[in-house]
């Protein structure tokens, strides 16, 4: 069964800490995405990548960075965690656009991050 | 540019009653259409999708959605809901060019015993 695996289901971090959220997919997908999900706001795109070492800003990139050194791994980094970054973080992957994207996104199970 | 509107943020419905979750979209290009479901404390799972062909698509658990091009809608329906259908439902569109999907803000479906 194909999978997107997020390394942690729950994390609690202190304000000011540097936080790494890891995501690994085994489907050889080109595209990978990081979203945050908050009540009433739906999914908001933070960053995405369509190739190794490539990254694009999404709608809310401030306070975040990403790394994609290998095709299967896409990391989200909170440089200095703040309480307003408490959220559910979802990683997803997909094939390249056009007809290839018709398979849809495959999502990980999510990481619920609490910053105290 | 693309956008997706889910008109209802919360939908309570009694068990065994029918339900419709509404989704409208706007796009300057042709799109693929999707519904995702999210159960509590889980990621999103693909429920069904429209790519081409028949405008009525079905899922394995009794949901169906109909693509209406003239109204740019992709509403999700189920004739008789179960307690286990309680979840958050997201509508999404993917342009048939480009790499990014666009999601609605979600509809929380609560099935009442």
Tab-separated table of C-alpha atoms in Angstrom:
chain	number	residue	atom	x	y	z
A	1	UNK	CA	0.000	0.000	0.000
A	2	UNK	CA	1.364	3.366	-0.993
A	3	UNK	CA	2.078	5.736	1.811
A	4	UNK	CA	2.976	9.187	2.967
A	5	UNK	CA	4.517	8.934	6.406
A	6	UNK	CA	4.865	11.794	8.834
A	7	UNK	CA	7.370	11.063	11.528
A	8	UNK	CA	5.355	12.287	14.505
A	9	UNK	CA	1.637	12.257	15.284
A	10	UNK	CA	1.933	14.619	18.239
A	11	UNK	CA	4.638	17.104	19.181
A	12	UNK	CA	4.947	19.586	21.995
A	13	UNK	CA	7.643	22.230	21.670
A	14	UNK	CA	8.629	25.358	23.528
A	15	UNK	CA	8.501	28.853	22.102
A	16	UNK	CA	11.708	29.694	20.300
A	17	UNK	CA	12.716	26.116	19.562
A	18	UNK	CA	13.673	25.032	16.055
A	19	UNK	CA	11.251	22.339	14.954
A	20	UNK	CA	11.609	19.786	12.173
A	21	UNK	CA	8.617	17.982	10.713
A	22	UNK	CA	9.535	15.112	8.441
A	23	UNK	CA	7.555	13.584	5.610
A	24	UNK	CA	8.480	10.583	3.488
A	25	UNK	CA	6.590	9.115	0.522
A	26	UNK	CA	7.194	5.829	-1.232
A	27	UNK	CA	5.308	6.502	-4.472
A	28	UNK	CA	8.092	8.176	-6.449
A	29	UNK	CA	5.937	11.316	-6.650
A	30	UNK	CA	7.491	14.476	-7.974
A	31	UNK	CA	5.299	16.895	-6.028
A	32	UNK	CA	5.211	17.263	-2.265
A	33	UNK	CA	3.269	19.739	-0.172
A	34	UNK	CA	2.994	21.048	3.363
A	35	UNK	CA	-0.312	22.378	4.649
A	36	UNK	CA	-1.494	23.563	8.007
A	37	UNK	CA	-5.066	22.991	9.056
A	38	UNK	CA	-6.891	25.192	11.523
A	39	UNK	CA	-10.582	25.198	12.519
A	40	UNK	CA	-12.628	27.394	10.210
A	41	UNK	CA	-9.698	28.070	7.886
A	42	UNK	CA	-9.428	24.753	6.091
A	43	UNK	CA	-6.104	23.761	4.554
A	44	UNK	CA	-3.586	26.486	3.896
A	45	UNK	CA	-0.577	25.796	1.728
A	46	UNK	CA	2.763	26.612	3.350
A	47	UNK	CA	5.302	25.380	0.800
A	48	UNK	CA	5.482	22.898	-2.002
A	49	UNK	CA	8.166	21.270	-4.094
A	50	UNK	CA	7.950	19.795	-7.553
A	51	UNK	CA	11.483	18.424	-7.718
A	52	UNK	CA	14.513	17.718	-5.596
A	53	UNK	CA	16.064	20.906	-4.239
A	54	UNK	CA	13.178	22.940	-5.677
A	55	UNK	CA	10.699	24.771	-3.498
A	56	UNK	CA	7.890	27.226	-3.967
A	57	UNK	CA	6.155	29.420	-1.417
A	58	UNK	CA	2.527	28.751	-0.784
A	59	UNK	CA	-0.004	31.076	0.774
A	60	UNK	CA	1.488	31.324	4.279
A	61	UNK	CA	5.267	30.713	4.168
A	62	UNK	CA	6.233	33.218	6.859
A	63	UNK	CA	8.008	31.604	9.777
A	64	UNK	CA	8.641	28.382	7.881
A	65	UNK	CA	11.253	26.924	5.580
A	66	UNK	CA	11.550	23.598	3.787
A	67	UNK	CA	14.165	21.178	2.576
A	68	UNK	CA	14.009	18.593	-0.142
A	69	UNK	CA	17.366	16.888	-0.543
A	70	UNK	CA	15.897	13.593	-1.761
A	71	UNK	CA	12.855	12.914	-3.886
A	72	UNK	CA	11.072	10.932	-1.217
A	73	UNK	CA	11.603	13.310	1.708
A	74	UNK	CA	10.214	16.781	2.312
A	75	UNK	CA	10.947	18.502	5.602
A	76	UNK	CA	9.177	21.474	7.124
A	77	UNK	CA	11.215	23.649	9.469
A	78	UNK	CA	9.918	26.114	11.993
A	79	UNK	CA	12.921	28.335	12.541
A	80	UNK	CA	11.734	29.701	15.889
A	81	UNK	CA	8.466	28.179	16.999
A	82	UNK	CA	5.736	30.503	18.218
A	83	UNK	CA	2.399	29.813	19.848
A	84	UNK	CA	0.520	30.892	16.707
A	85	UNK	CA	2.119	27.971	14.907
A	86	UNK	CA	0.177	25.534	17.064
A	87	UNK	CA	-1.747	23.584	14.430
A	88	UNK	CA	-2.267	20.351	12.555
A	89	UNK	CA	0.350	19.965	9.815
A	90	UNK	CA	-0.408	17.786	6.825
A	91	UNK	CA	2.029	16.545	4.233
A	92	UNK	CA	0.843	15.387	0.796
A	93	UNK	CA	2.350	14.163	-2.433
A	94	UNK	CA	1.175	13.803	-6.014
A	95	UNK	CA	2.409	13.030	-9.466
A	96	UNK	CA	3.304	15.854	-11.829
A	97	UNK	CA	0.473	18.020	-13.081
A	98	UNK	CA	-1.836	17.543	-15.994
A	99	UNK	CA	-3.283	14.091	-16.471
A	100	UNK	CA	-0.706	12.715	-14.045
A	101	UNK	CA	-2.304	14.684	-11.238
A	102	UNK	CA	-5.623	12.950	-11.774
A	103	UNK	CA	-4.701	10.426	-9.104
A	104	UNK	CA	-5.126	13.165	-6.563
A	105	UNK	CA	-3.112	13.911	-3.502
A	106	UNK	CA	-2.021	11.263	-1.021
A	107	UNK	CA	-1.923	12.652	2.495
A	108	UNK	CA	-0.008	11.672	5.579
A	109	UNK	CA	-1.804	11.187	8.888
A	110	UNK	CA	-0.814	14.607	10.121
A	111	UNK	CA	1.289	16.005	12.941
A	112	UNK	CA	-0.476	17.899	15.682
A	113	UNK	CA	2.026	20.451	16.932
A	114	UNK	CA	1.523	22.351	20.157
A	115	UNK	CA	3.871	25.226	20.944
A	116	UNK	CA	3.871	26.292	24.576
B	1	UNK	CA	-6.951	31.481	-11.009
B	2	UNK	CA	-8.891	28.790	-9.218
B	3	UNK	CA	-11.042	28.904	-6.108
B	4	UNK	CA	-13.297	26.487	-4.283
B	5	UNK	CA	-16.277	27.407	-2.121
B	6	UNK	CA	-17.954	25.063	0.292
B	7	UNK	CA	-21.100	26.856	1.249
B	8	UNK	CA	-21.793	25.084	4.531
B	9	UNK	CA	-19.219	24.907	7.282
B	10	UNK	CA	-21.309	22.576	9.457
B	11	UNK	CA	-24.070	20.166	8.508
B	12	UNK	CA	-25.916	18.248	11.226
B	13	UNK	CA	-28.175	15.460	10.004
B	14	UNK	CA	-30.062	12.608	11.616
B	15	UNK	CA	-28.976	9.048	11.007
B	16	UNK	CA	-30.538	7.450	7.897
B	17	UNK	CA	-31.515	10.867	6.505
B	18	UNK	CA	-30.181	12.106	3.153
B	19	UNK	CA	-27.437	14.735	2.990
B	20	UNK	CA	-25.946	17.064	0.411
B	21	UNK	CA	-22.645	18.881	0.875
B	22	UNK	CA	-22.259	21.720	-1.573
B	23	UNK	CA	-19.170	22.686	-3.535
B	24	UNK	CA	-18.761	25.374	-6.167
B	25	UNK	CA	-15.590	26.265	-7.965
B	26	UNK	CA	-14.224	28.818	-10.382
B	27	UNK	CA	-11.471	28.210	-12.877
B	28	UNK	CA	-10.236	29.627	-16.134
B	29	UNK	CA	-9.110	26.181	-17.311
B	30	UNK	CA	-10.523	22.682	-17.281
B	31	UNK	CA	-10.209	20.956	-13.932
B	32	UNK	CA	-10.335	17.624	-12.208
B	33	UNK	CA	-12.616	17.521	-9.174
B	34	UNK	CA	-12.207	15.649	-5.909
B	35	UNK	CA	-13.857	15.032	-2.576
B	36	UNK	CA	-11.710	14.114	0.407
B	37	UNK	CA	-12.841	12.908	3.830
B	38	UNK	CA	-11.017	13.427	7.110
B	39	UNK	CA	-11.941	11.382	10.157
B	40	UNK	CA	-10.963	12.748	13.579
B	41	UNK	CA	-7.213	12.991	14.140
B	42	UNK	CA	-6.389	11.553	10.737
B	43	UNK	CA	-5.143	12.823	7.405
B	44	UNK	CA	-7.357	13.308	4.364
B	45	UNK	CA	-8.456	10.337	2.288
B	46	UNK	CA	-9.706	10.452	-1.281
B	47	UNK	CA	-13.446	9.769	-1.368
B	48	UNK	CA	-14.188	10.143	-5.080
B	49	UNK	CA	-13.101	12.067	-8.135
B	50	UNK	CA	-14.319	13.318	-11.481
B	51	UNK	CA	-11.857	13.312	-14.367
B	52	UNK	CA	-13.980	13.004	-17.480
B	53	UNK	CA	-16.869	11.014	-18.917
B	54	UNK	CA	-19.981	10.383	-16.857
B	55	UNK	CA	-20.786	13.379	-14.702
B	56	UNK	CA	-22.006	11.187	-11.841
B	57	UNK	CA	-19.295	9.479	-9.820
B	58	UNK	CA	-19.689	7.168	-6.851
B	59	UNK	CA	-17.634	6.028	-3.884
B	60	UNK	CA	-17.551	2.570	-2.365
B	61	UNK	CA	-19.398	3.678	0.783
B	62	UNK	CA	-22.507	5.096	-0.868
B	63	UNK	CA	-21.554	8.698	-1.557
B	64	UNK	CA	-21.981	10.180	-5.011
B	65	UNK	CA	-21.146	13.505	-6.600
B	66	UNK	CA	-22.330	15.102	-9.805
B	67	UNK	CA	-20.278	17.441	-11.940
B	68	UNK	CA	-22.372	20.301	-13.279
B	69	UNK	CA	-20.309	22.311	-15.715
B	70	UNK	CA	-22.858	25.060	-16.300
B	71	UNK	CA	-23.209	25.712	-12.575
B	72	UNK	CA	-19.538	24.936	-11.842
B	73	UNK	CA	-20.594	22.689	-8.998
B	74	UNK	CA	-19.602	19.298	-7.641
B	75	UNK	CA	-22.038	18.573	-4.817
B	76	UNK	CA	-21.644	15.470	-2.675
B	77	UNK	CA	-24.716	13.432	-1.728
B	78	UNK	CA	-25.664	10.363	0.222
B	79	UNK	CA	-29.241	9.062	0.387
B	80	UNK	CA	-28.922	7.619	3.906
B	81	UNK	CA	-26.112	8.549	6.291
B	82	UNK	CA	-24.603	6.472	9.089
B	83	UNK	CA	-22.975	7.478	12.340
B	84	UNK	CA	-19.632	6.476	10.836
B	85	UNK	CA	-19.986	9.181	8.165
B	86	UNK	CA	-19.319	11.839	10.800
B	87	UNK	CA	-16.195	13.583	9.491
B	88	UNK	CA	-14.837	16.671	7.765
B	89	UNK	CA	-15.308	16.737	4.000
B	90	UNK	CA	-13.152	18.771	1.625
B	91	UNK	CA	-13.820	19.592	-2.000
B	92	UNK	CA	-10.758	20.165	-4.206
B	93	UNK	CA	-9.978	21.090	-7.790
B	94	UNK	CA	-6.853	20.455	-9.803
B	95	UNK	CA	-6.284	22.322	-13.054
B	96	UNK	CA	-5.520	19.978	-15.891
B	97	UNK	CA	-2.261	21.884	-16.173
B	98	UNK	CA	-0.005	22.802	-13.257
B	99	UNK	CA	0.857	20.944	-10.080
B	100	UNK	CA	-1.213	22.480	-7.320
B	101	UNK	CA	-4.612	21.499	-5.959
B	102	UNK	CA	-7.036	24.002	-4.454
B	103	UNK	CA	-9.138	23.062	-1.453
B	104	UNK	CA	-12.341	24.393	0.004
B	105	UNK	CA	-12.505	25.267	3.685
B	106	UNK	CA	-14.289	22.043	4.535
B	107	UNK	CA	-17.727	20.963	5.745
B	108	UNK	CA	-18.111	19.261	9.085
B	109	UNK	CA	-20.773	16.578	8.814
B	110	UNK	CA	-22.239	15.405	12.112
B	111	UNK	CA	-24.628	12.470	12.052
B	112	UNK	CA	-27.010	12.476	14.997
B	113	UNK	CA	-28.331	9.154	16.344
